[in-house]
Coordinates of C-alpha atoms and ligand atoms in Angstrom, one line a residue:
M735 CA 25.4 11.4 -4.2
H736 CA 22.6 14.3 -6.0
C737 CA 21.1 15.9 -2.1
L738 CA 18.7 18.7 -0.6
I739 CA 20.8 20.3 2.2
L740 CA 18.1 19.2 4.7
I741 CA 18.3 15.8 3.5
C742 CA 21.8 15.5 3.4
A743 CA 21.9 16.6 7.2
F744 CA 19.6 13.9 7.5
A745 CA 22.4 11.1 5.9
G746 CA 24.3 12.4 8.5
I747 CA 21.3 11.5 11.0
A748 CA 21.6 7.8 9.3
S749 CA 25.0 7.7 9.5
S750 CA 25.1 8.6 13.6
L751 CA 22.1 6.3 14.0
R752 CA 23.8 3.7 12.9
L753 CA 26.8 3.4 14.4
N754 CA 24.4 3.2 18.1
A755 CA 24.3 -0.9 16.5
H756 CA 21.3 -1.1 17.1
I757 CA 17.2 0.0 15.4
S758 CA 16.6 3.2 16.1
N759 CA 12.9 5.1 16.5
D760 CA 14.3 7.4 18.5
R761 CA 14.1 10.9 17.1
G762 CA 15.4 10.0 14.2
F763 CA 15.3 7.7 11.3
T764 CA 14.8 4.1 11.2
I765 CA 17.8 2.5 10.3
A766 CA 17.3 -1.8 7.9
Q767 CA 19.9 -3.9 8.1
S768 CA 19.0 -7.5 6.6
G769 CA 19.9 -9.8 7.5
G770 CA 19.6 -13.9 7.4
I771 CA 16.9 -16.4 6.6
G772 CA 16.9 -16.4 10.8
D773 CA 15.5 -13.0 10.6
V774 CA 12.3 -13.8 9.2
V775 CA 9.0 -13.5 10.8
I776 CA 6.3 -15.3 9.4
T777 CA 2.7 -12.8 9.8
K778 CA -0.1 -12.1 8.4
F779 CA 1.0 -9.3 6.5
N780 CA 4.0 -10.5 4.5
T781 CA 2.4 -14.2 4.1
L782 CA 0.5 -15.2 0.9
N783 CA -1.5 -18.4 1.9
G784 CA -1.4 -20.9 -1.7
T785 CA -2.2 -25.0 -2.3
R786 CA 0.2 -27.5 -0.6
H787 CA 2.9 -28.8 -3.8
K788 CA 4.2 -32.0 -3.1
K789 CA 7.0 -31.7 -5.2
M790 CA 9.1 -28.8 -6.5
S791 CA 7.6 -28.5 -10.6
K792 CA 8.2 -26.1 -13.0
A793 CA 6.0 -26.2 -15.9
K794 CA 6.3 -24.2 -19.3
S795 CA 4.5 -21.1 -19.9
Y796 CA 1.6 -21.4 -22.6
G797 CA 3.0 -20.7 -25.7
W798 CA 2.7 -17.3 -27.6
N799 CA 0.3 -18.3 -29.7
N800 CA -2.0 -19.6 -28.0
T801 CA -5.2 -18.2 -29.0
S802 CA -7.4 -18.1 -25.2
R803 CA -8.0 -15.2 -24.1
H804 CA -5.2 -15.3 -21.1
N805 CA -2.0 -14.1 -22.6
L806 CA -1.3 -10.0 -21.3
P807 CA 1.4 -8.6 -22.3
L808 CA 3.1 -6.4 -19.7
E809 CA 5.6 -4.2 -20.6
L810 CA 7.9 -3.6 -17.7
Y811 CA 10.2 0.3 -18.3
N812 CA 13.2 0.9 -16.6
N813 CA 13.3 5.1 -15.6
H814 CA 15.2 4.9 -12.6
N815 CA 18.5 6.0 -11.9
G816 CA 20.8 3.8 -10.5
G817 CA 21.5 -0.1 -9.5
S818 CA 20.0 -2.5 -12.1
I819 CA 16.9 -3.3 -11.5
N820 CA 15.1 -7.0 -11.2
A821 CA 11.4 -7.7 -11.8
Y822 CA 9.2 -10.9 -10.1
I823 CA 6.2 -11.8 -10.6
Q824 CA 4.1 -13.8 -8.8
G825 CA 0.2 -15.0 -6.8
L826 CA -2.1 -17.3 -7.1
D827 CA -3.0 -19.6 -10.1
S828 CA -6.4 -21.1 -9.7
D829 CA -6.1 -24.1 -8.5
G830 CA -5.0 -21.0 -5.7
A831 CA -1.2 -22.0 -6.0
I832 CA 1.6 -19.8 -5.1
V833 CA 3.5 -19.5 -8.6
F834 CA 5.6 -16.4 -10.2
I835 CA 6.3 -16.3 -13.6
D836 CA 10.4 -16.7 -14.6
A837 CA 12.4 -14.8 -17.0
K838 CA 11.9 -17.0 -19.8
G839 CA 8.1 -17.3 -19.3
N840 CA 7.9 -20.5 -17.4
L841 CA 6.0 -20.8 -14.3
I842 CA 7.6 -22.1 -11.0
Y843 CA 5.3 -23.9 -8.1
P844 CA 7.9 -23.6 -5.5
S845 CA 6.6 -26.2 -2.5
S846 CA 7.7 -25.9 1.2
N847 CA 8.8 -29.1 1.3
G848 CA 6.8 -29.5 4.6
S849 CA 9.5 -27.3 6.8
L850 CA 7.8 -25.3 10.0
T851 CA 10.4 -22.4 9.4
P852 CA 10.2 -20.5 6.5
I853 CA 12.8 -22.0 3.6
E854 CA 15.2 -19.6 0.1
I855 CA 13.2 -20.1 -2.8
K856 CA 16.3 -20.9 -5.0
N857 CA 15.2 -21.3 -8.2
D858 CA 15.8 -18.0 -10.3
L859 CA 12.9 -15.8 -10.0
A860 CA 14.9 -12.7 -10.8
I861 CA 13.3 -10.7 -14.1
P862 CA 16.7 -8.7 -14.9
L863 CA 15.0 -5.9 -16.6
P864 CA 17.2 -3.2 -19.3
P865 CA 18.7 0.1 -19.0
K866 CA 17.2 2.9 -17.7
G867 CA 15.1 4.5 -21.0
E868 CA 14.9 1.4 -22.1
S869 CA 12.3 -1.7 -21.5
L870 CA 11.2 -5.7 -22.0
T871 CA 8.0 -7.0 -22.1
L872 CA 6.4 -10.8 -21.0
N873 CA 3.5 -12.2 -21.1
I874 CA 1.2 -13.2 -18.5
S875 CA 0.2 -16.7 -20.0
I876 CA -2.4 -17.7 -16.8
P877 CA -5.4 -16.7 -14.4
L878 CA -3.5 -15.4 -11.4
T879 CA -5.2 -13.8 -7.7
S880 CA -3.6 -11.8 -5.2
G881 CA -0.9 -10.7 -8.0
R882 CA 2.5 -8.7 -7.0
V883 CA 4.9 -7.7 -9.4
Y884 CA 8.3 -6.8 -7.7
F885 CA 10.5 -4.3 -8.8
C886 CA 13.8 -4.0 -6.8
D887 CA 17.7 -2.4 -7.4
G888 CA 19.5 -5.7 -5.9
H889 CA 17.7 -8.7 -5.7
L890 CA 14.6 -9.7 -3.2
K891 CA 14.3 -12.8 -1.2
F892 CA 11.1 -15.0 -0.9
F893 CA 10.9 -18.3 1.4
M894 CA 7.7 -21.1 1.6
V895 CA 6.5 -22.2 4.8
D896 CA 4.5 -25.4 5.4
T897 CA 1.2 -23.0 6.9
G898 CA 0.0 -26.0 8.3
S899 CA -3.2 -26.0 6.2
G900 CA -0.9 -25.5 2.6
D901 CA 2.6 -23.8 0.9
G902 CA 2.0 -20.1 2.2
L903 CA 4.7 -17.6 -0.1
V904 CA 7.4 -15.1 3.0
Q905 CA 7.3 -12.1 0.8
P906 CA 9.7 -9.3 2.1
S907 CA 8.4 -7.3 4.5
V908 CA 8.6 -3.9 5.4
N909 CA 8.1 -4.0 8.7
N910 CA 11.0 -6.1 10.1
F911 CA 13.9 -4.5 9.5
R912 CA 15.8 -7.2 9.8
D913 CA 13.9 -8.5 6.8
P914 CA 16.6 -10.4 4.5
S915 CA 15.0 -7.6 1.7
S916 CA 14.8 -4.5 4.2
S917 CA 17.8 -2.7 3.0
L918 CA 16.9 -2.3 -0.2
N919 CA 15.3 -0.4 -2.2
W920 CA 11.6 -2.4 -3.4
G921 CA 7.9 -1.4 -4.6
F922 CA 5.1 -3.2 -6.4
I923 CA 2.0 -3.2 -8.0
E924 CA -0.8 -6.0 -7.3
F925 CA -2.7 -7.4 -9.8
T926 CA -6.2 -9.5 -10.3
Y927 CA -6.2 -11.5 -13.8
L928 CA -9.1 -13.2 -13.6
D929 CA -10.2 -16.5 -16.0
N930 CA -12.8 -14.6 -18.0
G931 CA -10.1 -12.1 -19.3
A932 CA -10.3 -9.0 -17.0
L933 CA -7.6 -7.1 -15.2
Y934 CA -7.3 -5.0 -12.3
A935 CA -4.4 -3.6 -10.6
N936 CA -3.1 -0.7 -8.8
I937 CA -0.4 1.3 -6.8
S938 CA -0.8 1.3 -3.0
Y939 CA 0.7 3.8 -0.6
V940 CA -1.9 2.4 2.3
D941 CA 1.5 0.7 3.5
F942 CA 4.4 2.6 2.8
V943 CA 6.5 4.7 -0.5
G944 CA 8.9 2.3 -1.7
L945 CA 10.1 2.5 -5.3
I946 CA 7.9 4.8 -7.2
L947 CA 6.0 3.3 -9.5
S948 CA 3.5 4.4 -12.3
M949 CA 1.0 2.4 -14.5
I950 CA -1.5 2.6 -18.3
L951 CA -3.4 0.5 -19.1
S952 CA -4.0 -0.2 -22.7
T953 CA -7.6 -1.5 -23.8
K954 CA -8.8 -3.5 -26.8
D955 CA -12.0 -2.0 -27.6
G956 CA -9.8 1.1 -28.6
S957 CA -10.6 3.6 -24.8
T958 CA -7.9 5.7 -23.7
P959 CA -5.2 4.5 -22.1
Q960 CA -5.8 4.7 -18.1
I961 CA -2.7 5.9 -16.1
T962 CA -2.0 6.2 -12.7
R963 CA 1.6 8.3 -12.3
G964 CA 2.0 8.0 -9.4
L965 CA 4.7 9.9 -7.3
R966 CA 7.0 12.1 -8.3
P967 CA 10.9 10.4 -9.0
N968 CA 11.8 11.8 -5.5
A969 CA 9.3 11.1 -3.6
V970 CA 10.5 8.8 -0.9
Y971 CA 13.1 11.4 -0.6
E972 CA 10.6 14.4 0.1
L973 CA 8.6 12.3 1.9
C974 CA 11.0 12.0 4.6
E975 CA 11.7 15.8 4.4
G976 CA 8.2 16.3 5.0
L977 CA 7.8 14.4 8.2
F978 CA 11.4 15.5 9.4
N979 CA 9.3 18.7 8.8
Q980 CA 6.0 17.6 10.7
T981 CA 8.8 16.2 14.4
T982 CA 10.4 19.2 14.2
S983 CA 7.2 20.8 14.4
D984 CA 4.8 18.8 17.1
G985 CA 7.1 16.5 17.9
Y986 CA 6.3 12.9 18.1
L987 CA 7.9 11.1 15.8
W988 CA 6.9 11.1 11.9
L989 CA 9.8 10.4 11.1
A990 CA 10.7 7.1 12.6
M991 CA 8.3 6.3 9.6
C992 CA 11.4 6.9 7.2
V993 CA 13.3 3.8 6.7
I994 CA 17.5 4.6 5.6
G995 CA 18.9 1.3 3.6
E996 CA 22.6 0.5 3.2
T997 CA 23.9 3.0 1.1
G998 CA 22.5 5.1 4.6
D999 CA 19.5 6.9 1.4
P1000 CA 16.0 6.1 2.7
V1001 CA 14.3 3.4 1.0
R1002 CA 11.2 3.4 2.1
V1003 CA 8.7 6.0 4.6
L1004 CA 6.4 4.0 6.5
S1005 CA 2.5 4.5 7.0
P1006 CA 0.8 5.1 10.5
N1007 CA -0.9 2.0 10.3
Y1008 CA 2.0 -0.2 9.5
Y1009 CA 4.9 2.1 11.6
Q1010 CA 2.5 1.6 15.4
R1011 CA 2.9 -2.5 14.4
V1012 CA 6.4 -1.7 15.8
Y1013 CA 6.0 1.1 17.6
A1014 CA 2.6 0.8 18.6
A1015 CA 3.4 3.4 22.1
D1016 CA 5.2 6.7 19.8
F1017 CA 1.5 8.0 18.6
E1018 CA -0.3 6.8 21.4
D1019 CA -2.4 9.6 21.9
Y1020 CA -2.2 11.1 19.0
W1021 CA -6.0 12.1 18.3
Q1022 CA -7.0 11.6 21.8
D1023 CA -8.3 15.5 22.2
Y1024 CA -9.6 15.5 18.9
V1025 CA -10.9 12.3 19.3
D1026 CA -12.6 14.3 22.7
T1027 CA -13.3 16.9 21.0
V1028 CA -15.5 15.9 18.1
W1029 CA -16.9 13.8 20.4
E1030 CA -18.3 16.4 22.3
Y1031 CA -19.2 19.1 19.7
Y1032 CA -21.7 16.2 18.1
S1033 CA -22.9 15.9 21.2
S1034 CA -25.1 19.5 20.5
H1035 CA -24.5 19.1 17.5
T1036 CA -26.0 16.8 13.8
L1037 CA -23.2 14.6 12.0
A1038 CA -25.1 14.1 7.9
I1039 CA -24.1 11.0 6.8
N1040 CA -24.1 10.9 3.3
T1041 CA -24.0 7.3 2.2
Q1042 CA -23.9 7.8 -1.4
T1043 CA -26.2 5.3 -2.3
S1044 CA -30.2 4.3 -2.5
L1045 CA -29.8 4.8 1.5
G1046 CA -29.8 9.1 1.5
T1047 CA -27.8 11.0 4.3
I1048 CA -28.2 9.4 7.9
E1049 CA -27.9 11.9 11.0
C1050 CA -26.0 11.0 14.0
Q1051 CA -25.5 12.0 17.2
V1052 CA -23.1 11.8 20.3
S1053 CA -24.8 10.0 23.8
N1054 CA -23.4 9.2 26.9
G1055 CA -20.0 8.2 25.1
T1056 CA -21.4 6.9 21.8
M1057 CA -22.3 8.1 18.1
H1058 CA -25.8 6.8 17.3
C1059 CA -27.1 7.1 13.4
N1060 CA -30.3 6.5 12.6
E1061 CA -31.2 2.9 10.9
D1062 CA -28.0 1.6 11.8
N1063 CA -28.1 -1.3 13.7
R1064 CA -25.1 -1.0 16.2
G1065 CA -23.8 2.7 17.5
Y1066 CA -19.7 3.7 17.2
P1067 CA -17.0 3.9 20.3
K1068 CA -14.9 7.2 20.2
P1069 CA -11.9 5.9 18.3
T1070 CA -8.3 5.1 19.8
A1071 CA -5.0 6.6 17.2
P1072 CA -4.9 2.4 15.5
D1073 CA -8.4 2.3 14.5
I1074 CA -7.5 6.1 12.8
W1075 CA -4.8 4.8 11.2
S1076 CA -5.9 1.5 9.8
C1077 CA -9.6 2.4 9.6
N1078 CA -10.3 -1.2 10.4
S1079 CA -10.8 -2.3 13.7
G1080 CA -12.8 -0.6 17.0
P1081 CA -15.4 1.3 15.5
F1082 CA -14.3 1.4 12.4
E1083 CA -14.8 -2.9 12.0
V1084 CA -17.7 -4.2 9.6
Q1085 CA -17.9 -7.3 11.3
E1086 CA -20.2 -9.6 10.2
G1087 CA -24.4 -9.1 10.4
D1088 CA -24.0 -5.4 10.0
N1089 CA -26.5 -3.3 8.0
H1090 CA -25.9 -1.1 4.4
V1091 CA -26.3 2.1 6.4
H1092 CA -23.2 1.0 9.2
A1093 CA -21.5 -0.2 6.4
A1094 CA -22.0 3.1 4.5
V1095 CA -20.8 5.2 7.4
V1096 CA -17.8 3.4 8.2
P1097 CA -15.7 4.3 5.9
R1098 CA -17.0 7.5 6.0
L1099 CA -16.1 8.9 9.8
C1100 CA -12.6 7.4 9.1
A1101 CA -11.9 8.8 5.8
A1102 CA -13.2 12.5 7.9
F1103 CA -11.0 11.8 10.8
V1104 CA -7.5 10.8 8.9
R1105 CA -8.5 14.2 6.6
S1106 CA -9.6 16.5 10.0
T1107 CA -12.9 17.5 8.7
L1108 CA -15.3 17.0 11.4
L1109 CA -14.9 20.6 12.7
I1110 CA -14.0 22.4 10.1
Q1111 CA -17.1 24.3 8.7
G1112 CA -19.0 22.3 6.5
G1113 CA -17.4 19.3 8.2
D1114 CA -21.2 18.1 9.7
V1115 CA -21.8 16.6 6.2
Q1116 CA -19.8 14.1 5.7
P1117 CA -17.9 13.9 2.5
S1118 CA -18.2 17.2 1.3
L1119 CA -15.8 18.8 1.3
N1120 CA -13.2 18.3 -2.0
S1121 CA -9.1 17.9 -0.8
S1122 CA -8.6 21.3 -0.7
Y1123 CA -10.2 21.1 2.4
H1124 CA -8.8 17.7 3.6
Y1125 CA -5.6 17.6 6.5
R1126 CA -5.7 20.7 7.1
V1127 CA -5.7 21.2 10.4
D1128 CA -3.8 18.9 13.7
P1129 CA -4.1 17.0 14.6
T1130 CA -4.5 14.4 10.9
H1131 CA -2.8 12.2 8.6
H1132 CA 0.2 14.1 7.7
Y1133 CA 1.6 11.0 5.8
S1134 CA -1.4 11.4 4.0
R1135 CA -1.5 14.7 3.5
I1136 CA 1.8 14.6 2.0
V1137 CA 2.1 11.9 -0.7
H1138 CA -0.9 13.4 -1.9
E1139 CA 1.5 16.8 -1.9
L1140 CA 3.6 14.5 -3.8
Q1141 CA 1.5 12.4 -6.8
V1142 CA 1.9 13.3 -9.7
D1143 CA -2.0 13.0 -10.4
G1144 CA -3.3 12.6 -6.9
R1145 CA -4.1 9.0 -7.5
G1146 CA -3.2 6.1 -6.1
Y1147 CA -4.8 5.5 -1.9
A1148 CA -2.3 7.0 1.1
F1149 CA -5.0 5.3 3.1
S1150 CA -7.8 2.7 2.8
Y1151 CA -10.3 4.7 2.7
D1152 CA -9.2 7.4 0.5
D1153 CA -11.6 6.2 -2.1
V1154 CA -14.1 8.6 0.0
N1155 CA -15.0 11.4 -1.0
P1156 CA -18.6 14.1 -2.5
N1157 CA -20.3 12.9 -5.7
G1158 CA -19.4 13.4 -8.1
H1159 CA -15.4 14.7 -8.0
E1160 CA -12.1 13.6 -7.4
D1161 CA -10.5 9.9 -8.0
V1162 CA -8.0 9.3 -5.9
S1163 CA -7.3 5.2 -6.0
G1164 CA -4.5 4.4 -8.7
L1165 CA -7.3 1.8 -10.1
V1166 CA -6.6 1.2 -13.7
S1167 CA -8.5 -2.2 -14.9
S1168 CA -10.8 -3.6 -18.4
G1169 CA -12.8 -6.1 -19.4
N1170 CA -10.7 -6.0 -22.5
P1171 CA -6.8 -5.0 -21.4
D1172 CA -4.7 -5.0 -24.2
T1173 CA -1.0 -4.2 -22.7
L1174 CA 0.2 -3.0 -18.8
T1175 CA 2.7 -1.0 -19.2
V1176 CA 4.5 -0.5 -15.5
Y1177 CA 7.1 1.9 -15.4
V1178 CA 10.1 2.1 -12.5
G1179 CA 12.1 5.1 -10.9
A1180 CA 10.3 7.7 -12.3
P1181 CA 6.3 8.1 -14.0
P1182 CA 5.8 8.1 -17.8
P1183 CA 6.4 12.4 -19.2
Y1184 CA 3.0 13.5 -19.9
Ligands
NAG1324 C1 -3.0 -18.0 6.4 O1 -2.9 -19.4 6.9 C2 -2.7 -19.1 8.7 C3 -3.3 -20.7 8.8 O2 -3.3 -21.6 8.6 C4 -3.5 -18.6 9.2 O3 -2.6 -18.5 10.6 C5 -3.3 -16.6 8.4 O4 -4.3 -15.9 8.7 C6 -3.2 -17.1 7.3 N1 -3.0 -15.4 6.1 C7 -4.1 -15.4 6.0 C8 -3.1 -13.4 4.9 O5 -5.2 -15.9 5.2
NAG1325 C1 2.0 -23.1 -32.5 O1 1.1 -23.9 -31.9 C2 1.1 -25.0 -32.2 C3 0.1 -25.9 -31.3 O2 -0.8 -25.3 -30.6 C4 2.6 -25.8 -32.6 O3 2.0 -26.9 -33.5 C5 2.7 -24.5 -33.6 O4 4.4 -24.8 -33.8 C6 3.0 -23.2 -32.7 N1 3.5 -21.8 -34.3 C7 4.4 -21.5 -33.1 C8 4.8 -20.0 -34.3 O5 5.2 -21.1 -32.3
NAG1326 C1 -3.7 -22.4 -23.7 O1 -3.7 -21.7 -22.7 C2 -4.8 -22.0 -21.3 C3 -4.8 -21.3 -20.1 O2 -4.7 -20.1 -20.8 C4 -4.5 -23.2 -21.6 O3 -5.5 -24.4 -21.0 C5 -4.2 -24.4 -23.5 O4 -3.7 -25.9 -22.4 C6 -3.4 -23.6 -23.5 N1 -3.2 -24.6 -24.8 C7 -2.6 -24.4 -25.8 C8 -2.5 -24.9 -27.1 O5 -1.3 -24.5 -25.6
NAG1327 C1 12.0 -28.8 -2.1 O1 11.9 -29.8 -2.8 C2 12.7 -30.0 -4.1 C3 13.0 -31.4 -4.6 O2 14.3 -31.7 -3.2 C4 14.1 -28.8 -4.5 O3 13.6 -29.0 -5.6 C5 13.5 -27.6 -3.8 O4 13.6 -26.9 -4.4 C6 12.7 -27.8 -2.6 N1 12.1 -25.7 -2.7 C7 12.6 -25.3 -1.4 C8 12.5 -23.7 -1.9 O5 13.9 -25.1 -1.8
NAG1328 C1 4.1 -13.3 -26.1 O1 2.6 -12.9 -26.7 C2 2.5 -11.8 -28.0 C3 1.6 -13.0 -28.9 O2 0.3 -12.5 -28.6 C4 3.5 -12.6 -29.2 O3 4.0 -12.0 -30.6 C5 5.2 -12.7 -28.0 O4 6.0 -13.0 -28.5 C6 4.8 -12.9 -26.9 N1 5.9 -13.1 -25.9 C7 6.5 -13.3 -25.1 C8 8.5 -13.0 -24.7 O5 7.0 -14.7 -25.1
NAG1329 C1 -5.5 -3.6 -5.5 O1 -4.9 -4.6 -6.1 C2 -5.4 -6.3 -5.3 C3 -4.8 -7.0 -6.0 O2 -6.0 -7.1 -7.1 C4 -7.0 -6.4 -4.8 O3 -6.7 -7.2 -3.8 C5 -6.6 -5.1 -3.3 O4 -7.6 -4.5 -2.9 C6 -6.3 -4.2 -4.4 N1 -6.5 -2.4 -3.3 C7 -7.3 -2.0 -3.7 C8 -7.1 -0.1 -2.7 O5 -7.5 -1.5 -4.8
NAG1330 C1 10.2 21.7 4.7 O1 11.2 22.9 5.5 C2 11.7 23.0 4.5 C3 12.0 24.4 5.7 O2 10.5 25.3 6.0 C4 10.8 24.1 3.7 O3 12.0 24.8 2.8 C5 10.6 23.0 2.3 O4 10.1 23.3 1.6 C6 10.0 21.8 3.3 N1 9.7 20.8 2.7 C7 8.3 19.4 2.4 C8 8.5 18.4 1.8 O5 7.4 20.5 3.3
NAG1331 C1 -24.6 5.0 29.5 O1 -22.7 4.2 29.4 C2 -22.9 2.6 30.7 C3 -22.0 2.4 29.7 O2 -21.0 3.2 28.9 C4 -24.2 2.1 30.4 O3 -23.6 2.1 31.9 C5 -25.6 3.3 31.0 O4 -26.2 2.2 30.9 C6 -25.7 3.8 29.8 N1 -26.6 4.6 30.0 C7 -27.4 5.2 29.5 C8 -29.2 6.2 29.1 O5 -27.6 4.5 27.5
NAG1332 C1 -13.0 22.8 -3.8 O1 -14.1 23.6 -3.6 C2 -13.5 25.1 -4.1 C3 -15.2 25.6 -3.4 O2 -15.4 25.7 -2.0 C4 -12.7 24.9 -4.9 O3 -12.0 26.1 -5.3 C5 -11.8 24.2 -5.0 O4 -11.1 24.5 -6.8 C6 -12.2 22.5 -5.2 N1 -10.7 22.1 -4.9 C7 -10.5 20.9 -5.9 C8 -8.9 20.0 -5.8 O5 -11.3 20.4 -6.7

């Protein structure tokens, strides 16, 4: 095993923790141990709801000479140092049914057969990739929504369950450390391939960082191919090292977001938002002092939120414990740690009936917390400071900080409002899209060379 000295020290900690025969978040790594079907936990985060199937059916993919516009070539390039890689393509077809595309191009429609407990899909869903340095190309022959292409060093397990209203796909879960796929090294890209032939695909680090993936989308209109290079090949190790450093410096359990797999090596890193769903208490007070100070400061100063729309700049101020913004339909109570990690609860939950000002303030205010820019010079206008000013003061979102440091081209979301940026500045989203796509190429294990 090739490893840095510090990482080897981690592996030592990892193997000693494993002897404890329990999953530890106690000042160390988290250990994943793949369990059996009885260990599958169904949550909304790992279930894709599909419409009901009567019987397992298998349909042949449409022929390659189909003149319809639904024939998206998907090239899968193996750039991985390690074991053999399998890909899995899943999504919802135009009827909302769960469908996989197998190695031969067959469409596989798995059924739960009415089972209220998960049952494993027995079909061979794996698409084995050729050896390192080679690629294979297959065609996506139907429109798909909620699409994912998974890649795994080994074999992933997928399950079906009767959701009450249909057949649900139970996907591998990163925050169940006994999930049957949990100790394996895997990751996915997400995509939507619309009926009109348009393609949207992204790589996200909002939930976790796993197997390293990059994408190139070429188009038929001859424009420059779009590239999301993603993270450096060794990013999972380096992220674990960065979190180890952070734990060493502030005592918070950042290192426990680093998950060790069956080989004793890190396989993935959970974002704080996912981590807190398992260990809510660990970061409960993390943002407390910062939030209090921000609220105190903006009791006597104005926070200007540039909506970056025709609504212009909105002024906000704290009074009586709540931040109020002009023309906003409601105020913002102090956020808690879970609110800041998720940007989707408490003051950051956008509700039906919220006006356009509110919908514009939420992402910008949450991004300002995540990046800890509210109390630094210039931070009273949001967003106005570019990425050079993000994550510079504690407390901050160190997972997001380190993910961005490890990105080859700075692109790919590390939290859900990572696309908030001063006008005309960086595009940090890892999205590629085209109304007229030619080929989507996914690199597994390491980004393509420049
Ligand atoms: C799937 O359906 C179930 C039951 O109808 C529901 O509880 C769950 O929230 C749905 N999940 C998602 C991701 O929409
Ligand atoms: C193309 O499709 C037609 C039917 O639509 C079929 O008869 C023909 O054999 C196909 N050609 C090839 C090369 O598959
Ligand atoms: C071509 O594909 C479309 C779906 O994209 C399908 O509806 C149509 O029947 C196919 N035609 C042939 C000749 O296979
Ligand atoms: C559902 O039943 C069919 C027919 O017996 C079977 O082929 C299929 O594998 C079952 N589905 C699952 C997910 O086991
Ligand atoms: C994919 O479609 C192209 C034509 O669009 C065809 O040349 C190629 O053989 C198809 N590949 C597979 C694996 O079916
Ligand atoms: C990523 O792609 C999926 C599927 O198209 C979509 O549901 C999701 O919203 C996208 N995420 C981002 C951040 O664009
Ligand atoms: C962690 O700290 C060590 C020692 O200070 C340093 O050499 C290393 O670059 C740091 N790693 C990261 C990813 O920050
Ligand atoms: C201040 O907030 C408290 C409770 O949060 C509320 O009871 C009180 O009416 C508020 N005062 C003003 C002046 O808004
Ligand atoms: C951010 O802005 C400063 C000037 O305020 C500039 O010097 C720096 O290069 C910018 N950084 C990025 C990443 O654009």
